């Protein structure tokens, strides 16, 4: 990786300077009192190193857009020069619309589908080596310009000899060899950060990269994951997972059914195609709630380049297309059930159980910070009830402006939670970024859908662990009753919304009478 030292040195030009974290004065380490968290910093493991370096330049210039833009461009150059893992981190940062300044997200979003490309010569070489034939022997046509390029591969549109239109995902030729160097470089960076900021402990980040990167580099594993999630979520008519063509797929080449659409965070595309933004957000929440709470098999890279939307041909119904299945997290049953209980407690504002299940998940005395990170809400909002009111502009501004103050405590927390939680945090980050872009963040409907999945998951677990017919019937009745209560609550919310809308309409008619 000859360019890396030079490009990495450019980090110094970002001039990081950090004030001491005021969270210590709020009693975070005082076991006898609950701390007050004015914001909810939702920062997951891939963002911590670059976020610390990039987000905060000189404090006196923090809010100046020119400083943010200059730093964002340098960060983007750094990611593109080093490719691989660095682009994956840049993709994550580019999806955090609700957390980072616009200059960063708008600059880094290019990495979602327009990362540095491999040449056609390299693409031909990979296909020749893996499939044993030249491109012209396999395809009637093969577009030289890729549909998109990401950290590990790029995708080309092609037509097979039998007339099927396919998407051909081709791994960058040097990424396999480069990945071990990336991890080594990351390890050096982590040790350097440890020297500069002794309160941070990031070695677990390197351990996670060592575990996950080989899985993402195996496209046969990706194909198996795609088929598994398609089967698992087949009851969702709104979900489309492209079919895999196994006869022309290898560890470095993956052939899929070609499916076109707009990125899930593109409101303009949805408005032009008359796709309901709220429906898409609601269905995305249903899909991920099912993965996390019910099945424990979670797609962990839902950045906007991997989630497309379209009108389904023939029916015109809105459809979500889920791509890039290389990285999944398999949750243990114990973790999944504790996580279900925790979200149920957060949704229904049962603070004793919030503390209990946060601590069961490794949060310890930092459980209020843990709850804030999960919900992306302030501690005050968590105590009032996260479904009671949407995120206010003030709360959102605090999250954006003050998140870095809590990085030492976040680092401490993330070093203690189960490793399964790290990718869940990343997934939460990316989903909230999509919701922020669509303007649907923290809707009551999304929390109710999560609660439904939690109820179903917990009831299924109880049924599996009892042999009594009477007990199973009792559990089923309790489950049905709880789901009816949620349906009733949702109906009440809709009626209130319709009533409010009718009042506003009546008021407007009274204030602005129709001309005679």
Coordinates of C-alpha atoms in Angstrom, one line a residue:
X1 CA 0.0 0.0 0.0
X2 CA 2.6 2.6 -1.2
X3 CA 0.3 5.7 -0.9
X4 CA -1.0 5.1 2.6
X5 CA 1.7 6.7 4.8
X6 CA 1.6 9.9 2.7
X7 CA -2.2 10.1 2.7
X8 CA -2.5 9.2 6.4
X9 CA -0.1 11.9 7.2
X10 CA -2.6 14.4 5.8
X11 CA -4.7 13.7 8.9
X12 CA -2.4 16.1 10.7
X13 CA -3.7 18.9 8.5
X14 CA -7.1 18.5 10.1
X15 CA -5.7 20.0 13.3
X16 CA -7.7 18.1 15.9
X17 CA -8.0 19.8 19.2
X18 CA -10.4 18.6 21.9
X19 CA -11.7 20.2 25.1
X20 CA -12.1 18.0 28.1
X21 CA -15.4 16.1 28.2
X22 CA -17.9 17.8 30.4
X23 CA -19.8 14.5 30.9
X24 CA -17.5 13.8 33.9
X25 CA -19.0 16.8 35.7
X26 CA -22.5 15.3 35.2
X27 CA -21.7 12.4 37.5
X28 CA -21.3 9.6 35.0
X29 CA -19.1 7.7 37.4
X30 CA -21.2 8.5 40.5
X31 CA -23.0 5.3 41.3
X32 CA -25.4 6.9 43.7
X33 CA -27.0 9.3 41.3
X34 CA -28.3 9.1 37.7
X35 CA -26.4 11.3 35.3
X36 CA -28.1 13.8 33.1
X37 CA -27.4 13.3 29.4
X38 CA -28.4 16.4 27.3
X39 CA -27.8 14.4 24.0
X40 CA -27.8 11.0 22.6
X41 CA -24.5 10.3 20.8
X42 CA -25.3 7.4 18.5
X43 CA -21.7 6.6 17.4
X44 CA -20.8 3.0 16.5
X45 CA -17.4 1.3 16.3
X46 CA -16.5 2.0 12.6
X47 CA -16.9 5.8 13.1
X48 CA -14.9 6.4 16.3
X49 CA -11.4 6.8 15.0
X50 CA -12.2 9.0 12.0
X51 CA -15.0 10.8 13.7
X52 CA -12.6 11.9 16.5
X53 CA -10.1 13.1 13.9
X54 CA -12.5 14.6 11.3
X55 CA -15.5 16.1 13.1
X56 CA -13.7 18.4 15.4
X57 CA -11.2 20.8 14.0
X58 CA -10.2 23.9 15.9
X59 CA -13.0 24.6 18.5
X60 CA -13.3 28.2 17.6
X61 CA -14.0 27.3 13.9
X62 CA -16.2 24.2 14.6
X63 CA -19.3 25.7 13.1
X64 CA -17.7 27.3 10.0
X65 CA -18.8 25.4 6.9
X66 CA -15.6 26.1 5.1
X67 CA -13.6 24.2 7.8
X68 CA -16.0 21.3 7.7
X69 CA -15.9 21.1 3.9
X70 CA -12.1 21.3 3.7
X71 CA -11.8 18.5 6.3
X72 CA -14.5 16.4 4.7
X73 CA -12.8 16.6 1.3
X74 CA -9.4 15.6 2.9
X75 CA -11.1 12.7 4.7
X76 CA -12.7 11.6 1.4
X77 CA -9.3 11.7 -0.3
X78 CA -7.8 9.6 2.6
X79 CA -10.5 7.0 2.2
X80 CA -10.2 6.8 -1.6
X81 CA -6.4 6.6 -1.5
X82 CA -6.4 3.8 1.0
X83 CA -9.5 2.0 -0.4
X84 CA -10.9 -1.2 1.2
X85 CA -11.6 -0.8 4.9
X86 CA -11.2 2.9 4.8
X87 CA -13.9 3.3 2.2
X88 CA -16.2 1.2 4.3
X89 CA -15.7 3.6 7.2
X90 CA -16.3 6.6 4.9
X91 CA -19.5 5.0 3.7
X92 CA -20.7 4.7 7.3
X93 CA -19.8 8.3 8.1
X94 CA -21.6 9.5 4.9
X95 CA -24.8 7.9 6.1
X96 CA -25.0 9.7 9.4
X97 CA -27.2 12.6 8.3
X98 CA -28.7 13.0 11.8
X99 CA -25.3 13.2 13.5
X100 CA -22.6 14.8 11.3
X101 CA -22.5 18.3 9.7
X102 CA -23.9 18.4 6.2
X103 CA -20.5 19.1 4.7
X104 CA -19.3 15.7 5.8
X105 CA -22.3 13.6 4.8
X106 CA -22.8 15.3 1.4
X107 CA -19.0 14.9 0.6
X108 CA -18.7 11.3 1.8
X109 CA -22.0 10.0 0.2
X110 CA -20.1 9.6 -3.0
X111 CA -18.5 6.5 -1.5
X112 CA -21.9 4.7 -1.4
X113 CA -21.8 3.9 -5.1
X114 CA -19.0 6.0 -6.7
X115 CA -15.9 4.8 -4.9
X116 CA -12.6 4.4 -6.9
X117 CA -13.1 1.9 -9.7
X118 CA -11.0 -1.0 -11.1
X119 CA -10.1 -0.8 -14.7
X120 CA -11.8 -3.0 -17.3
X121 CA -8.5 -4.8 -17.7
X122 CA -8.6 -5.8 -14.1
X123 CA -12.3 -6.8 -14.3
X124 CA -11.5 -9.0 -17.3
X125 CA -8.6 -10.6 -15.5
X126 CA -10.8 -11.5 -12.4
X127 CA -13.5 -13.0 -14.6
X128 CA -11.0 -14.9 -16.7
X129 CA -9.2 -16.3 -13.6
X130 CA -12.4 -17.3 -11.7
X131 CA -14.8 -18.4 -14.5
X132 CA -12.2 -19.7 -17.0
X133 CA -13.7 -17.7 -19.9
X134 CA -13.4 -14.3 -21.5
X135 CA -16.2 -11.8 -21.0
X136 CA -17.3 -12.0 -24.7
X137 CA -17.7 -15.8 -24.3
X138 CA -20.1 -15.5 -21.4
X139 CA -22.1 -12.4 -22.3
X140 CA -23.9 -10.9 -25.3
X141 CA -23.1 -7.4 -23.8
X142 CA -21.2 -6.2 -20.8
X143 CA -21.2 -2.5 -19.8
X144 CA -17.7 -1.2 -19.4
X145 CA -19.0 1.6 -17.0
X146 CA -19.9 0.1 -13.7
X147 CA -23.4 0.8 -12.2
X148 CA -21.6 1.5 -8.9
X149 CA -18.3 0.9 -7.2
X150 CA -17.8 0.4 -3.5
X151 CA -15.1 -0.6 -1.0
X152 CA -14.6 -4.2 -2.1
X153 CA -16.1 -4.6 -5.5
X154 CA -17.9 -2.9 -8.4
X155 CA -21.1 -4.0 -10.3
X156 CA -21.6 -4.1 -14.0
X157 CA -24.8 -4.6 -16.0
X158 CA -24.6 -7.4 -18.6
X159 CA -26.8 -9.7 -20.7
X160 CA -26.2 -13.5 -20.8
X161 CA -26.3 -15.6 -23.9
X162 CA -29.8 -16.8 -23.0
X163 CA -31.1 -13.2 -22.9
X164 CA -31.2 -12.7 -19.1
X165 CA -30.1 -9.3 -17.9
X166 CA -27.8 -9.7 -14.9
X167 CA -25.8 -7.6 -12.4
X168 CA -22.2 -8.8 -12.2
X169 CA -20.4 -8.1 -9.0
X170 CA -16.6 -8.2 -9.5
X171 CA -14.2 -8.0 -6.6
X172 CA -11.3 -5.4 -6.9
X173 CA -8.3 -7.6 -7.8
X174 CA -6.0 -6.4 -5.1
X175 CA -8.4 -6.2 -2.3
X176 CA -7.8 -9.7 -0.9
X177 CA -4.0 -9.1 -0.5
X178 CA -4.7 -5.5 0.6
X179 CA -7.1 -6.5 3.4
X180 CA -4.4 -7.9 5.6
X181 CA -2.4 -4.8 5.2
X182 CA -5.4 -2.6 6.0
X183 CA -6.0 -4.5 9.2
X184 CA -2.3 -4.2 10.1
X185 CA -2.5 -0.4 9.4
X186 CA -5.6 -0.2 11.4
X187 CA -3.8 -1.9 14.3
X188 CA -1.0 0.7 14.0
X189 CA -3.5 3.5 14.0
X190 CA -5.3 2.1 17.0
X191 CA -2.1 1.9 19.0
X192 CA -1.2 5.5 17.9
X193 CA -4.6 6.8 19.0
X194 CA -4.1 5.0 22.3
X195 CA -0.9 6.9 22.8
X196 CA -2.5 10.3 21.9
X197 CA -5.8 9.6 23.8
X198 CA -5.1 7.1 26.7
X199 CA -8.8 7.1 27.6
X200 CA -9.6 5.3 24.4
X201 CA -9.4 1.5 23.9
X202 CA -9.9 0.4 20.3
X203 CA -8.2 -3.0 20.0
X204 CA -11.6 -4.7 19.8
X205 CA -12.2 -2.7 16.6
X206 CA -9.2 -4.5 15.0
X207 CA -10.5 -7.9 16.3
X208 CA -13.9 -7.2 14.7
X209 CA -12.3 -6.3 11.4
X210 CA -10.2 -9.5 11.4
X211 CA -13.4 -11.5 11.9
X212 CA -15.7 -9.7 9.5
X213 CA -13.6 -8.7 6.5
X214 CA -12.8 -12.3 5.3
X215 CA -16.6 -13.0 5.3
X216 CA -17.3 -10.0 3.2
X217 CA -14.6 -11.0 0.7
X218 CA -16.3 -14.4 0.1
X219 CA -19.0 -13.8 -2.5
X220 CA -20.3 -17.4 -2.1
X221 CA -21.0 -16.6 1.5
X222 CA -22.8 -13.4 0.4
X223 CA -25.0 -15.5 -2.0
X224 CA -25.9 -17.9 0.7
X225 CA -26.9 -15.0 3.0
X226 CA -29.0 -13.5 0.3
X227 CA -31.0 -16.7 -0.2
X228 CA -31.3 -17.2 3.5
X229 CA -32.8 -13.8 4.2
X230 CA -35.0 -14.0 1.1
X231 CA -36.5 -17.2 2.5
X232 CA -36.7 -15.8 6.0
X233 CA -38.6 -12.7 5.0
X234 CA -40.6 -14.2 2.1
X235 CA -43.9 -13.1 3.8
X236 CA -43.0 -9.4 3.1
X237 CA -44.4 -8.7 -0.3
X238 CA -42.6 -5.3 -0.4
X239 CA -39.1 -6.9 -0.2
X240 CA -37.1 -7.9 -3.2
X241 CA -33.8 -9.8 -2.9
X242 CA -32.2 -10.4 -6.3
X243 CA -31.8 -14.0 -7.3
X244 CA -28.3 -15.5 -7.3
X245 CA -27.1 -17.4 -10.4
X246 CA -24.8 -20.0 -8.9
X247 CA -23.4 -21.5 -12.1
X248 CA -21.5 -18.3 -12.8
X249 CA -20.6 -17.3 -9.2
X250 CA -17.3 -17.7 -7.4
X251 CA -15.6 -16.2 -4.3
X252 CA -14.7 -13.1 -6.3
X253 CA -17.5 -12.9 -8.9
X254 CA -21.3 -12.9 -8.1
X255 CA -24.0 -13.0 -10.7
X256 CA -27.4 -11.7 -9.7
X257 CA -30.7 -10.9 -11.2
X258 CA -30.6 -7.3 -12.4
X259 CA -32.9 -5.0 -10.4
X260 CA -33.0 -1.2 -10.8
X261 CA -34.1 1.5 -8.4
X262 CA -33.3 4.7 -6.6
X263 CA -31.4 4.9 -3.3
X264 CA -33.6 4.7 -0.2
X265 CA -32.5 8.2 1.0
X266 CA -33.4 9.9 -2.3
X267 CA -36.6 11.8 -1.5
X268 CA -36.6 13.5 -5.0
X269 CA -36.6 10.1 -6.7
X270 CA -39.5 8.9 -4.6
X271 CA -41.5 12.0 -5.2
X272 CA -40.9 11.8 -9.0
X273 CA -42.1 8.2 -8.9
X274 CA -44.9 8.8 -6.5
X275 CA -43.5 6.4 -3.8
X276 CA -44.8 7.1 -0.3
X277 CA -41.8 8.0 1.9
X278 CA -43.6 7.1 5.1
X279 CA -44.6 3.6 3.7
X280 CA -40.9 3.0 2.7
X281 CA -39.7 4.0 6.2
X282 CA -42.4 1.9 7.9
X283 CA -41.6 -1.2 5.8
X284 CA -37.8 -0.8 6.3
X285 CA -38.5 -0.7 10.1
X286 CA -40.7 -3.8 9.8
X287 CA -38.1 -5.7 7.9
X288 CA -35.2 -4.9 10.3
X289 CA -37.4 -5.5 13.4
X290 CA -38.1 -9.0 12.0
X291 CA -34.5 -9.7 11.4
X292 CA -33.3 -8.5 14.8
X293 CA -36.0 -9.5 17.3
X294 CA -37.6 -12.5 15.6
X295 CA -34.9 -14.2 13.6
X296 CA -31.6 -13.0 15.0
X297 CA -30.1 -12.8 11.6
X298 CA -29.3 -9.2 10.7
X299 CA -28.1 -7.5 7.5
X300 CA -25.5 -5.1 8.9
X301 CA -24.6 -2.8 6.0
X302 CA -27.8 -1.0 5.1
X303 CA -26.1 2.2 3.8
X304 CA -28.2 3.9 1.1
X305 CA -26.2 2.3 -1.8
X306 CA -27.3 -1.1 -0.6
X307 CA -31.0 -0.4 -0.1
X308 CA -33.0 0.7 -3.2
X309 CA -36.6 1.5 -3.8
X310 CA -38.8 1.3 -6.9
X311 CA -42.4 0.8 -8.2
X312 CA -42.7 -3.0 -8.8
X313 CA -43.3 -3.7 -12.5
X314 CA -46.8 -4.8 -13.2
X315 CA -48.4 -3.9 -9.9
X316 CA -47.0 -0.4 -9.2
X317 CA -46.6 -1.2 -5.5
X318 CA -43.6 0.3 -3.6
X319 CA -40.8 -2.2 -3.3
X320 CA -37.5 -2.3 -1.2
X321 CA -34.5 -3.9 -2.9
X322 CA -31.9 -5.3 -0.4
X323 CA -28.4 -5.6 -1.8
X324 CA -24.9 -6.6 -0.6
X325 CA -25.4 -9.5 1.8
X326 CA -21.8 -10.0 2.7
X327 CA -22.0 -8.9 6.4
X328 CA -24.6 -10.4 8.7
X329 CA -24.7 -10.7 12.4
X330 CA -26.1 -13.9 14.0
X331 CA -27.5 -13.1 17.4
X332 CA -27.5 -15.7 20.2
X333 CA -30.8 -16.5 21.7
X334 CA -29.9 -15.0 25.1
X335 CA -28.7 -11.7 23.5
X336 CA -31.8 -11.5 21.2
X337 CA -34.2 -12.0 24.1
X338 CA -32.5 -9.5 26.4
X339 CA -32.5 -7.0 23.5
X340 CA -36.2 -7.7 23.0
X341 CA -36.9 -7.0 26.7
X342 CA -34.8 -3.9 26.6
X343 CA -36.6 -2.4 23.6
X344 CA -40.0 -3.3 25.1
X345 CA -38.9 -1.4 28.3
X346 CA -37.7 1.6 26.3
X347 CA -40.9 1.8 24.2
X348 CA -43.2 1.5 27.3
X349 CA -41.0 3.7 29.5
X350 CA -40.3 1.0 32.2
X351 CA -37.1 2.5 33.5
X352 CA -36.3 -0.2 36.1
X353 CA -36.3 -2.8 33.3
X354 CA -34.3 -0.5 31.1
X355 CA -31.6 -0.5 33.7
X356 CA -31.9 -4.2 34.3
X357 CA -31.6 -5.3 30.6
X358 CA -29.0 -2.7 29.8
X359 CA -26.8 -4.0 32.5
X360 CA -27.5 -7.6 31.3
X361 CA -26.1 -6.5 27.9
X362 CA -22.9 -5.2 29.5
X363 CA -23.7 -1.5 30.0
X364 CA -23.0 -1.5 33.8
X365 CA -23.3 2.0 35.3
X366 CA -23.3 3.5 31.9
X367 CA -26.8 2.2 31.2
X368 CA -28.3 5.7 30.6
X369 CA -25.7 6.4 27.9
X370 CA -26.4 3.0 26.5
X371 CA -30.1 3.7 26.3
X372 CA -29.4 7.1 24.6
X373 CA -27.1 5.5 22.0
X374 CA -29.7 2.8 21.2
X375 CA -32.6 5.3 20.7
X376 CA -30.6 8.3 19.5
X377 CA -32.6 10.4 22.0
X378 CA -31.6 12.4 25.1
X379 CA -31.9 10.9 28.5
X380 CA -34.8 13.3 29.3
X381 CA -36.6 12.0 26.2
X382 CA -36.0 8.4 27.2
X383 CA -37.5 9.1 30.6
X384 CA -40.6 10.8 29.1
X385 CA -41.1 8.1 26.5
X386 CA -39.4 7.8 23.1
X387 CA -42.7 7.3 21.4
X388 CA -44.4 10.3 23.0
X389 CA -42.8 13.0 20.9
X390 CA -40.6 13.2 17.8
X391 CA -37.0 14.5 17.9
X392 CA -37.0 18.3 18.3
X393 CA -34.8 20.6 16.4
X394 CA -33.1 21.6 19.7
X395 CA -32.4 17.9 20.6
X396 CA -31.1 17.2 17.1
X397 CA -28.8 20.2 17.2
X398 CA -27.4 19.0 20.5
X399 CA -26.7 15.6 19.1
X400 CA -24.9 17.0 16.1
X401 CA -22.9 19.6 18.0
X402 CA -21.9 17.9 21.2
X403 CA -21.5 14.2 20.3
X404 CA -17.7 14.1 20.5
X405 CA -17.8 15.2 24.2
X406 CA -19.0 11.7 25.0
X407 CA -16.5 9.7 23.0
X408 CA -14.4 8.5 26.0
X409 CA -17.5 7.1 27.7
X410 CA -18.7 5.6 24.4
X411 CA -15.3 4.0 23.9
X412 CA -15.5 2.5 27.4
X413 CA -19.0 1.3 26.9
X414 CA -18.3 -0.3 23.5
X415 CA -15.4 -2.2 25.0
X416 CA -17.7 -3.9 27.5
X417 CA -20.8 -4.8 25.5
X418 CA -21.1 -8.1 23.7
X419 CA -19.5 -8.1 20.3
X420 CA -22.9 -8.8 18.7
X421 CA -23.9 -5.3 19.9
X422 CA -21.2 -3.6 17.8
X423 CA -22.8 -4.4 14.4
X424 CA -26.2 -3.7 15.8
X425 CA -25.1 -0.2 16.7
X426 CA -23.7 0.2 13.2
X427 CA -27.0 -1.0 11.7
X428 CA -29.0 1.4 14.0
X429 CA -26.7 4.3 12.9
X430 CA -27.3 3.6 9.2
X431 CA -31.1 3.1 9.5
X432 CA -31.4 6.4 11.5
X433 CA -29.4 8.1 8.8
X434 CA -32.0 6.9 6.3
X435 CA -34.9 8.0 8.5
X436 CA -33.3 11.4 9.0
X437 CA -32.9 11.9 5.2
X438 CA -36.6 10.9 4.7
X439 CA -37.8 13.0 7.6
X440 CA -39.4 10.0 9.4
X441 CA -37.2 9.7 12.4
X442 CA -38.6 8.4 15.7
X443 CA -42.2 8.0 14.5
X444 CA -44.6 6.3 16.9
X445 CA -45.5 3.8 14.1
X446 CA -42.0 2.5 13.9
X447 CA -41.8 1.9 17.7
X448 CA -45.2 0.1 17.6
X449 CA -43.9 -2.2 14.8
X450 CA -40.8 -3.0 16.9
X451 CA -43.0 -3.7 19.9
X452 CA -45.1 -6.2 17.9
X453 CA -41.9 -8.1 16.9
X454 CA -40.7 -8.1 20.5
X455 CA -44.0 -9.6 21.7
X456 CA -44.0 -12.3 19.0
X457 CA -40.4 -13.2 19.7
X458 CA -40.8 -13.4 23.5
X459 CA -44.0 -15.4 23.1
X460 CA -42.4 -17.9 20.7
X461 CA -39.5 -18.4 23.2
X462 CA -41.9 -19.1 26.1
X463 CA -43.9 -21.6 24.0
X464 CA -40.7 -23.5 23.0
X465 CA -39.8 -23.9 26.6
X466 CA -43.1 -25.3 27.9
X467 CA -44.7 -28.7 27.4
X468 CA -48.0 -27.8 29.0
X469 CA -50.9 -27.3 26.5
X470 CA -52.6 -25.0 29.1
X471 CA -49.5 -22.9 29.5
X472 CA -49.1 -22.6 25.7
X473 CA -52.7 -21.5 25.3
X474 CA -52.2 -18.9 28.1
X475 CA -49.1 -17.5 26.3
X476 CA -50.9 -17.3 23.0
X477 CA -53.9 -15.5 24.6
X478 CA -51.5 -13.1 26.3
X479 CA -49.7 -12.5 23.0
X480 CA -52.9 -11.9 21.1
X481 CA -54.1 -9.5 23.8
X482 CA -50.9 -7.5 23.7
X483 CA -51.0 -7.2 19.9
X484 CA -54.6 -6.1 20.1
X485 CA -53.6 -3.4 22.6
X486 CA -50.9 -2.1 20.2
X487 CA -53.4 -2.1 17.3
X488 CA -55.9 -0.2 19.4
X489 CA -53.2 2.3 20.5
X490 CA -52.2 2.8 16.8
X491 CA -55.8 3.3 15.9
X492 CA -56.2 6.0 18.5
X493 CA -53.0 7.8 17.3
X494 CA -54.4 7.7 13.7
X495 CA -57.8 9.1 14.8
X496 CA -56.1 11.9 16.7
X497 CA -54.0 12.7 13.7
X498 CA -57.1 12.8 11.4
X499 CA -58.9 14.9 14.0
X500 CA -56.0 17.3 14.2
X501 CA -55.8 17.5 10.4
X502 CA -59.6 18.2 10.2
X503 CA -59.2 21.0 12.8
X504 CA -56.3 22.6 10.9
X505 CA -58.3 22.4 7.7
X506 CA -61.4 24.0 9.3
X507 CA -59.2 26.7 10.7
X508 CA -57.6 27.5 7.3
X509 CA -61.1 27.6 5.7
X510 CA -62.2 30.0 8.3
X511 CA -59.1 32.2 8.0
X512 CA -59.0 32.0 4.2
X513 CA -62.6 31.9 2.9
X514 CA -63.1 30.9 -0.7
X515 CA -63.5 33.9 -3.1
X516 CA -67.1 34.5 -4.3

